[in-house]
PDB file of C-alpha atoms and ligand atoms in Angstrom:
ATOM      1  CA  MET A   1     129.452  77.555 103.181  1.00  0.00           C
ATOM      2  CA  LYS A   2     129.138  73.818 103.447  1.00  0.00           C
ATOM      3  CA  GLY A   3     128.242  71.922 100.265  1.00  0.00           C
ATOM      4  CA  ALA A   4     125.400  70.943  97.981  1.00  0.00           C
ATOM      5  CA  LEU A   5     124.241  67.440  97.160  1.00  0.00           C
ATOM      6  CA  PHE A   6     122.537  66.485  93.886  1.00  0.00           C
ATOM      7  CA  ILE A   7     120.435  63.361  93.427  1.00  0.00           C
ATOM      8  CA  SER A   8     118.168  62.246  90.611  1.00  0.00           C
ATOM      9  CA  ASP A   9     116.326  59.327  89.063  1.00  0.00           C
ATOM     10  CA  SER A  10     115.745  57.004  91.993  1.00  0.00           C
ATOM     11  CA  HIS A  11     112.342  56.100  90.466  1.00  0.00           C
ATOM     12  CA  LEU A  12     111.019  55.048  93.869  1.00  0.00           C
ATOM     13  CA  GLY A  13     107.995  52.799  93.657  1.00  0.00           C
ATOM     14  CA  TYR A  14     109.345  50.909  90.638  1.00  0.00           C
ATOM     15  CA  PRO A  15     109.332  48.017  89.901  1.00  0.00           C
ATOM     16  CA  SER A  16     108.285  46.453  93.213  1.00  0.00           C
ATOM     17  CA  PHE A  17     108.015  47.392  96.869  1.00  0.00           C
ATOM     18  CA  LYS A  18     111.077  45.297  97.740  1.00  0.00           C
ATOM     19  CA  GLU A  19     113.407  46.661  95.047  1.00  0.00           C
ATOM     20  CA  SER A  20     112.265  50.211  95.609  1.00  0.00           C
ATOM     21  CA  LYS A  21     112.727  49.910  99.362  1.00  0.00           C
ATOM     22  CA  TYR A  22     116.340  48.832  98.919  1.00  0.00           C
ATOM     23  CA  ARG A  23     117.037  52.013  96.920  1.00  0.00           C
ATOM     24  CA  GLU A  24     115.040  54.152  99.327  1.00  0.00           C
ATOM     25  CA  VAL A  25     116.984  52.909 102.360  1.00  0.00           C
ATOM     26  CA  SER A  26     120.337  53.381 100.618  1.00  0.00           C
ATOM     27  CA  LEU A  27     119.293  56.882  99.577  1.00  0.00           C
ATOM     28  CA  VAL A  28     118.331  57.738 103.157  1.00  0.00           C
ATOM     29  CA  ASN A  29     121.751  56.434 104.260  1.00  0.00           C
ATOM     30  CA  LEU A  30     123.448  58.691 101.728  1.00  0.00           C
ATOM     31  CA  LEU A  31     121.499  61.688 103.040  1.00  0.00           C
ATOM     32  CA  ALA A  32     122.494  60.753 106.599  1.00  0.00           C
ATOM     33  CA  GLU A  33     126.130  60.611 105.528  1.00  0.00           C
ATOM     34  CA  TYR A  34     125.964  64.076 103.935  1.00  0.00           C
ATOM     35  CA  GLN A  35     123.570  65.979 106.163  1.00  0.00           C
ATOM     36  CA  LYS A  36     126.304  67.615 108.227  1.00  0.00           C
ATOM     37  CA  LYS A  37     128.226  68.583 105.086  1.00  0.00           C
ATOM     38  CA  ILE A  38     125.517  70.378 103.124  1.00  0.00           C
ATOM     39  CA  ASP A  39     123.452  73.569 103.062  1.00  0.00           C
ATOM     40  CA  TYR A  40     121.579  72.558  99.923  1.00  0.00           C
ATOM     41  CA  LEU A  41     119.949  69.417  98.613  1.00  0.00           C
ATOM     42  CA  PHE A  42     118.822  69.265  94.992  1.00  0.00           C
ATOM     43  CA  LEU A  43     116.409  66.530  93.986  1.00  0.00           C
ATOM     44  CA  VAL A  44     116.767  66.687  90.234  1.00  0.00           C
ATOM     45  CA  GLY A  45     113.658  64.825  89.099  1.00  0.00           C
ATOM     46  CA  ASP A  46     112.283  61.298  88.754  1.00  0.00           C
ATOM     47  CA  ILE A  47     112.824  60.752  92.459  1.00  0.00           C
ATOM     48  CA  PHE A  48     109.438  59.040  92.407  1.00  0.00           C
ATOM     49  CA  ASP A  49     108.443  56.798  89.525  1.00  0.00           C
ATOM     50  CA  PHE A  50     105.014  58.340  89.851  1.00  0.00           C
ATOM     51  CA  TRP A  51     103.849  61.207  91.983  1.00  0.00           C
ATOM     52  CA  PHE A  52     100.578  63.057  91.711  1.00  0.00           C
ATOM     53  CA  GLU A  53      98.943  65.197  94.369  1.00  0.00           C
ATOM     54  CA  TYR A  54      95.187  65.027  94.381  1.00  0.00           C
ATOM     55  CA  LYS A  55      93.266  67.557  96.375  1.00  0.00           C
ATOM     56  CA  HIS A  56      93.010  65.324  99.458  1.00  0.00           C
ATOM     57  CA  VAL A  57      95.129  62.320  98.552  1.00  0.00           C
ATOM     58  CA  VAL A  58      98.796  61.562  97.821  1.00  0.00           C
ATOM     59  CA  PRO A  59     100.416  58.292  96.623  1.00  0.00           C
ATOM     60  CA  LYS A  60     101.256  55.721  99.310  1.00  0.00           C
ATOM     61  CA  GLY A  61     104.824  54.890 100.277  1.00  0.00           C
ATOM     62  CA  PHE A  62     108.240  56.545 100.527  1.00  0.00           C
ATOM     63  CA  ILE A  63     107.891  57.260 104.250  1.00  0.00           C
ATOM     64  CA  ARG A  64     111.566  56.748 105.024  1.00  0.00           C
ATOM     65  CA  LEU A  65     112.669  59.234 102.405  1.00  0.00           C
ATOM     66  CA  LEU A  66     109.943  61.736 103.263  1.00  0.00           C
ATOM     67  CA  GLY A  67     110.843  61.474 106.963  1.00  0.00           C
ATOM     68  CA  LYS A  68     114.515  62.074 106.227  1.00  0.00           C
ATOM     69  CA  LEU A  69     113.729  65.043 103.981  1.00  0.00           C
ATOM     70  CA  ALA A  70     111.563  66.513 106.746  1.00  0.00           C
ATOM     71  CA  GLU A  71     114.452  66.148 109.206  1.00  0.00           C
ATOM     72  CA  LEU A  72     116.926  67.819 106.808  1.00  0.00           C
ATOM     73  CA  SER A  73     114.510  70.624 106.133  1.00  0.00           C
ATOM     74  CA  ASP A  74     113.809  71.126 109.858  1.00  0.00           C
ATOM     75  CA  ASN A  75     117.565  71.352 110.395  1.00  0.00           C
ATOM     76  CA  GLY A  76     117.819  74.238 107.954  1.00  0.00           C
ATOM     77  CA  ILE A  77     118.965  72.486 104.790  1.00  0.00           C
ATOM     78  CA  LYS A  78     117.401  74.111 101.757  1.00  0.00           C
ATOM     79  CA  ILE A  79     115.745  71.558  99.514  1.00  0.00           C
ATOM     80  CA  TYR A  80     115.065  72.207  95.851  1.00  0.00           C
ATOM     81  CA  TYR A  81     113.013  69.812  93.746  1.00  0.00           C
ATOM     82  CA  LEU A  82     113.131  69.881  89.966  1.00  0.00           C
ATOM     83  CA  GLY A  83     110.265  68.098  88.274  1.00  0.00           C
ATOM     84  CA  GLY A  84     111.131  65.086  86.133  1.00  0.00           C
ATOM     85  CA  ASN A  85     109.045  63.396  83.469  1.00  0.00           C
ATOM     86  CA  HIS A  86     107.716  61.026  86.155  1.00  0.00           C
ATOM     87  CA  ASP A  87     107.135  63.550  88.920  1.00  0.00           C
ATOM     88  CA  MET A  88     106.161  66.928  87.481  1.00  0.00           C
ATOM     89  CA  TRP A  89     102.933  67.003  89.479  1.00  0.00           C
ATOM     90  CA  LEU A  90     104.053  68.305  92.863  1.00  0.00           C
ATOM     91  CA  PHE A  91     101.596  70.908  93.989  1.00  0.00           C
ATOM     92  CA  ASP A  92     101.212  72.105  97.583  1.00  0.00           C
ATOM     93  CA  TYR A  93     101.613  69.056  99.767  1.00  0.00           C
ATOM     94  CA  LEU A  94     105.365  68.388  99.604  1.00  0.00           C
ATOM     95  CA  LYS A  95     106.090  72.069  99.222  1.00  0.00           C
ATOM     96  CA  SER A  96     104.396  72.893 102.503  1.00  0.00           C
ATOM     97  CA  GLU A  97     105.300  69.711 104.438  1.00  0.00           C
ATOM     98  CA  LEU A  98     108.974  69.864 103.495  1.00  0.00           C
ATOM     99  CA  ASN A  99     109.300  73.567 102.877  1.00  0.00           C
ATOM    100  CA  LEU A 100     110.883  72.739  99.543  1.00  0.00           C
ATOM    101  CA  ILE A 101     111.211  74.898  96.487  1.00  0.00           C
ATOM    102  CA  PHE A 102     109.758  73.198  93.439  1.00  0.00           C
ATOM    103  CA  ASN A 103     110.289  74.044  89.816  1.00  0.00           C
ATOM    104  CA  GLU A 104     108.928  71.992  86.920  1.00  0.00           C
ATOM    105  CA  ASP A 105     111.441  73.320  84.405  1.00  0.00           C
ATOM    106  CA  TYR A 106     114.780  74.557  85.654  1.00  0.00           C
ATOM    107  CA  ILE A 107     116.444  76.795  88.180  1.00  0.00           C
ATOM    108  CA  ASP A 108     119.198  79.239  87.754  1.00  0.00           C
ATOM    109  CA  LEU A 109     121.011  80.260  90.945  1.00  0.00           C
ATOM    110  CA  LEU A 110     124.256  81.348  92.542  1.00  0.00           C
ATOM    111  CA  ILE A 111     125.873  79.221  95.217  1.00  0.00           C
ATOM    112  CA  ASN A 112     129.091  80.488  96.711  1.00  0.00           C
ATOM    113  CA  GLU A 113     129.461  82.818  93.721  1.00  0.00           C
ATOM    114  CA  LYS A 114     129.238  79.961  91.231  1.00  0.00           C
ATOM    115  CA  LYS A 115     126.504  80.170  88.643  1.00  0.00           C
ATOM    116  CA  PHE A 116     124.344  77.025  88.358  1.00  0.00           C
ATOM    117  CA  PHE A 117     121.754  75.889  85.838  1.00  0.00           C
ATOM    118  CA  ILE A 118     119.856  72.868  87.149  1.00  0.00           C
ATOM    119  CA  SER A 119     117.160  70.895  85.377  1.00  0.00           C
ATOM    120  CA  HIS A 120     115.950  67.312  85.053  1.00  0.00           C
ATOM    121  CA  GLY A 121     116.619  67.605  81.324  1.00  0.00           C
ATOM    122  CA  ASP A 122     113.675  65.791  79.745  1.00  0.00           C
ATOM    123  CA  ALA A 123     112.590  68.965  77.952  1.00  0.00           C
ATOM    124  CA  PHE A 124     115.834  69.349  76.037  1.00  0.00           C
ATOM    125  CA  ASN A 125     115.847  66.497  73.574  1.00  0.00           C
ATOM    126  CA  GLU A 126     114.351  68.411  70.691  1.00  0.00           C
ATOM    127  CA  SER A 127     114.572  65.487  68.277  1.00  0.00           C
ATOM    128  CA  ASP A 128     112.026  63.583  70.378  1.00  0.00           C
ATOM    129  CA  LYS A 129     108.980  65.347  68.937  1.00  0.00           C
ATOM    130  CA  LEU A 130     106.437  62.887  70.306  1.00  0.00           C
ATOM    131  CA  TYR A 131     107.633  63.386  73.874  1.00  0.00           C
ATOM    132  CA  MET A 132     107.610  67.175  73.450  1.00  0.00           C
ATOM    133  CA  ILE A 133     103.900  66.983  72.562  1.00  0.00           C
ATOM    134  CA  THR A 134     103.155  64.579  75.423  1.00  0.00           C
ATOM    135  CA  ARG A 135     104.982  66.867  77.837  1.00  0.00           C
ATOM    136  CA  LYS A 136     102.787  69.779  76.780  1.00  0.00           C
ATOM    137  CA  ILE A 137      99.699  67.688  77.504  1.00  0.00           C
ATOM    138  CA  PHE A 138     101.061  66.633  80.918  1.00  0.00           C
ATOM    139  CA  LYS A 139     101.772  70.236  81.802  1.00  0.00           C
ATOM    140  CA  ASN A 140      98.484  71.583  80.556  1.00  0.00           C
ATOM    141  CA  PRO A 141      96.262  72.844  83.416  1.00  0.00           C
ATOM    142  CA  ILE A 142      93.093  71.431  81.854  1.00  0.00           C
ATOM    143  CA  SER A 143      94.501  67.938  81.364  1.00  0.00           C
ATOM    144  CA  ARG A 144      95.771  68.097  84.970  1.00  0.00           C
ATOM    145  CA  LYS A 145      92.295  68.982  86.189  1.00  0.00           C
ATOM    146  CA  ILE A 146      90.779  66.084  84.253  1.00  0.00           C
ATOM    147  CA  PHE A 147      93.408  63.688  85.627  1.00  0.00           C
ATOM    148  CA  ALA A 148      92.885  64.964  89.171  1.00  0.00           C
ATOM    149  CA  PHE A 149      89.167  64.355  88.809  1.00  0.00           C
ATOM    150  CA  LEU A 150      89.661  60.652  87.975  1.00  0.00           C
ATOM    151  CA  HIS A 151      89.546  58.254  90.909  1.00  0.00           C
ATOM    152  CA  PRO A 152      93.167  57.467  91.939  1.00  0.00           C
ATOM    153  CA  TYR A 153      92.524  53.763  91.266  1.00  0.00           C
ATOM    154  CA  ILE A 154      92.001  54.647  87.609  1.00  0.00           C
ATOM    155  CA  GLY A 155      94.457  57.540  87.375  1.00  0.00           C
ATOM    156  CA  ILE A 156      97.374  55.724  88.979  1.00  0.00           C
ATOM    157  CA  ASN A 157      96.783  52.641  86.817  1.00  0.00           C
ATOM    158  CA  ILE A 158      96.802  54.812  83.686  1.00  0.00           C
ATOM    159  CA  ALA A 159     100.066  56.400  84.850  1.00  0.00           C
ATOM    160  CA  LYS A 160     101.649  52.996  85.560  1.00  0.00           C
ATOM    161  CA  THR A 161     100.642  51.679  82.131  1.00  0.00           C
ATOM    162  CA  TRP A 162     102.058  54.789  80.484  1.00  0.00           C
ATOM    163  CA  SER A 163     105.298  54.410  82.373  1.00  0.00           C
ATOM    164  CA  TYR A 164     105.501  50.701  81.416  1.00  0.00           C
ATOM    165  CA  LEU A 165     104.891  51.466  77.739  1.00  0.00           C
ATOM    166  CA  SER A 166     107.473  54.243  77.616  1.00  0.00           C
ATOM    167  CA  ARG A 167     110.003  51.843  79.185  1.00  0.00           C
ATOM    168  CA  ILE A 168     109.488  49.093  76.603  1.00  0.00           C
ATOM    169  CA  ASN A 169     109.760  51.650  73.803  1.00  0.00           C
ATOM    170  CA  GLU A 170     113.128  52.826  75.092  1.00  0.00           C
ATOM    171  CA  LYS A 171     115.758  52.364  72.382  1.00  0.00           C
ATOM    172  CA  HIS A 172     118.517  49.892  73.203  1.00  0.00           C
ATOM    173  CA  GLU A 173     121.369  52.194  72.135  1.00  0.00           C
ATOM    174  CA  ASN A 174     120.137  54.731  74.659  1.00  0.00           C
ATOM    175  CA  LEU A 175     121.564  52.534  77.397  1.00  0.00           C
ATOM    176  CA  TYR A 176     125.069  53.618  76.439  1.00  0.00           C
ATOM    177  CA  PHE A 177     126.849  56.934  76.278  1.00  0.00           C
ATOM    178  CA  GLN A 178     126.615  58.100  72.665  1.00  0.00           C
ATOM    179  CA  GLY A 179     129.607  60.401  72.634  1.00  0.00           C
ATOM    180  CA  GLU A 180     129.691  64.112  73.365  1.00  0.00           C
ATOM    181  CA  ASP A 181     128.637  65.044  69.835  1.00  0.00           C
ATOM    182  CA  LYS A 182     125.533  62.824  69.979  1.00  0.00           C
ATOM    183  CA  GLU A 183     124.272  63.117  73.539  1.00  0.00           C
ATOM    184  CA  PRO A 184     121.205  65.427  73.375  1.00  0.00           C
ATOM    185  CA  LEU A 185     121.773  67.064  76.781  1.00  0.00           C
ATOM    186  CA  ILE A 186     125.411  67.862  76.016  1.00  0.00           C
ATOM    187  CA  GLN A 187     124.418  69.183  72.584  1.00  0.00           C
ATOM    188  CA  TYR A 188     121.651  71.286  74.084  1.00  0.00           C
ATOM    189  CA  ALA A 189     124.000  72.773  76.671  1.00  0.00           C
ATOM    190  CA  LYS A 190     126.651  73.489  74.044  1.00  0.00           C
ATOM    191  CA  ASN A 191     124.180  75.136  71.667  1.00  0.00           C
ATOM    192  CA  LYS A 192     121.728  76.901  73.941  1.00  0.00           C
ATOM    193  CA  LEU A 193     123.292  77.478  77.352  1.00  0.00           C
ATOM    194  CA  ILE A 194     126.924  78.148  76.678  1.00  0.00           C
ATOM    195  CA  ASN A 195     126.579  81.921  76.318  1.00  0.00           C
ATOM    196  CA  ASN A 196     125.084  82.331  79.769  1.00  0.00           C
ATOM    197  CA  ASN A 197     128.414  81.840  81.486  1.00  0.00           C
ATOM    198  CA  TYR A 198     127.332  79.131  83.856  1.00  0.00           C
ATOM    199  CA  ASP A 199     129.984  77.524  85.979  1.00  0.00           C
ATOM    200  CA  PHE A 200     127.954  74.355  86.331  1.00  0.00           C
ATOM    201  CA  ILE A 201     125.094  72.863  84.342  1.00  0.00           C
ATOM    202  CA  ILE A 202     123.451  69.938  86.111  1.00  0.00           C
ATOM    203  CA  PHE A 203     121.082  67.403  84.558  1.00  0.00           C
ATOM    204  CA  GLY A 204     119.437  64.142  85.557  1.00  0.00           C
ATOM    205  CA  HIS A 205     117.250  62.052  83.256  1.00  0.00           C
ATOM    206  CA  ARG A 206     119.995  60.415  81.196  1.00  0.00           C
ATOM    207  CA  HIS A 207     120.869  57.718  83.782  1.00  0.00           C
ATOM    208  CA  ILE A 208     124.540  57.840  82.774  1.00  0.00           C
ATOM    209  CA  PRO A 209     126.808  59.734  85.175  1.00  0.00           C
ATOM    210  CA  CYS A 210     129.310  62.063  83.550  1.00  0.00           C
ATOM    211  CA  LYS A 211     131.270  65.264  83.978  1.00  0.00           C
ATOM    212  CA  VAL A 212     132.434  67.105  80.862  1.00  0.00           C
ATOM    213  CA  LYS A 213     133.943  70.486  80.254  1.00  0.00           C
ATOM    214  CA  ILE A 214     131.894  72.169  77.531  1.00  0.00           C
ATOM    215  CA  GLY A 215     133.512  75.588  77.506  1.00  0.00           C
ATOM    216  CA  GLU A 216     136.321  77.504  79.093  1.00  0.00           C
ATOM    217  CA  LYS A 217     134.252  78.239  82.135  1.00  0.00           C
ATOM    218  CA  THR A 218     131.448  75.708  82.013  1.00  0.00           C
ATOM    219  CA  THR A 219     131.309  72.164  83.355  1.00  0.00           C
ATOM    220  CA  LEU A 220     128.346  69.920  82.618  1.00  0.00           C
ATOM    221  CA  ILE A 221     127.319  67.211  85.021  1.00  0.00           C
ATOM    222  CA  ILE A 222     124.864  64.396  84.428  1.00  0.00           C
ATOM    223  CA  ILE A 223     124.095  62.995  87.847  1.00  0.00           C
ATOM    224  CA  GLY A 224     123.336  59.492  86.582  1.00  0.00           C
ATOM    225  CA  ASP A 225     120.787  57.669  88.677  1.00  0.00           C
ATOM    226  CA  TRP A 226     119.986  56.052  91.995  1.00  0.00           C
ATOM    227  CA  PHE A 227     118.680  53.031  90.171  1.00  0.00           C
ATOM    228  CA  LYS A 228     121.529  51.229  88.463  1.00  0.00           C
ATOM    229  CA  HIS A 229     124.590  53.385  89.060  1.00  0.00           C
ATOM    230  CA  PHE A 230     123.803  54.717  92.531  1.00  0.00           C
ATOM    231  CA  SER A 231     125.573  57.921  91.540  1.00  0.00           C
ATOM    232  CA  TYR A 232     125.233  61.463  92.869  1.00  0.00           C
ATOM    233  CA  ALA A 233     127.063  64.776  92.639  1.00  0.00           C
ATOM    234  CA  PHE A 234     128.549  66.884  95.403  1.00  0.00           C
ATOM    235  CA  PHE A 235     129.589  70.540  95.222  1.00  0.00           C
ATOM    236  CA  ASP A 236     132.160  71.376  97.890  1.00  0.00           C
ATOM    237  CA  GLY A 237     131.947  75.159  97.460  1.00  0.00           C
ATOM    238  CA  THR A 238     134.535  75.279  94.692  1.00  0.00           C
ATOM    239  CA  ASP A 239     134.168  72.307  92.384  1.00  0.00           C
ATOM    240  CA  ILE A 240     131.696  69.553  91.739  1.00  0.00           C
ATOM    241  CA  PHE A 241     132.310  65.818  91.731  1.00  0.00           C
ATOM    242  CA  VAL A 242     130.326  62.795  90.613  1.00  0.00           C
ATOM    243  CA  TYR A 243     130.527  59.734  92.823  1.00  0.00           C
ATOM    244  CA  THR A 244     129.195  56.215  92.524  1.00  0.00           C
ATOM    245  CA  LYS A 245     128.124  54.334  95.616  1.00  0.00           C
ATOM    246  CA  LYS A 246     128.573  50.605  95.096  1.00  0.00           C
TER     247      LYS A 246
HETATM  248 MN1   MN B 301     113.567  61.316  83.446  1.00  0.00          MN
END
């Protein structure tokens, strides 16, 4: 096999057209650099700062990235998309246009005989009770129907305000790595996933790239982000590496 590329948290669309476009172009360049070296591309959530598919309408923008993804897909690269807390509302449009496999929670798969668990990771911080409730509301089919029924002018402005508020409520200490014993994703993996004999557990969401061994067999990767760190992970068929592009 060739390899697999993992990207997360580019938050395209935020905070302005200009800043987002810089990240979008550099992300497209990264995909161009890797397209001959990969069979799989994993988009591990929060690729878009907001994405919602209405019945006949999708958010404006991102044409460079969407064009590149279409090219990769047409060339036989398998694209998986894991929903993040900003982009859990992919329904049929991107799935059919890009032939991608979408999962809002996690996927569990074998690549080259290595066992992977891949998820954005926002669902695994059990101490954040308020977010766990909000997430249930966001995932609820009735609340999705109500949101879809709102005019996009209203709906998208509500989503942007929500996103702004959750950013200003972000705790300062969360900007830094808290140590293996305090990082919720590492704790979750150690407590809940360790017995499943994964070779690799891959998360996004945390915006801090890292690679830690959490068991004899298991390596945990946090991809980081394509926002501040410009980091990504690459599986070469045997091992996985985290790189920073800057
Ligand atoms: Mn996230």
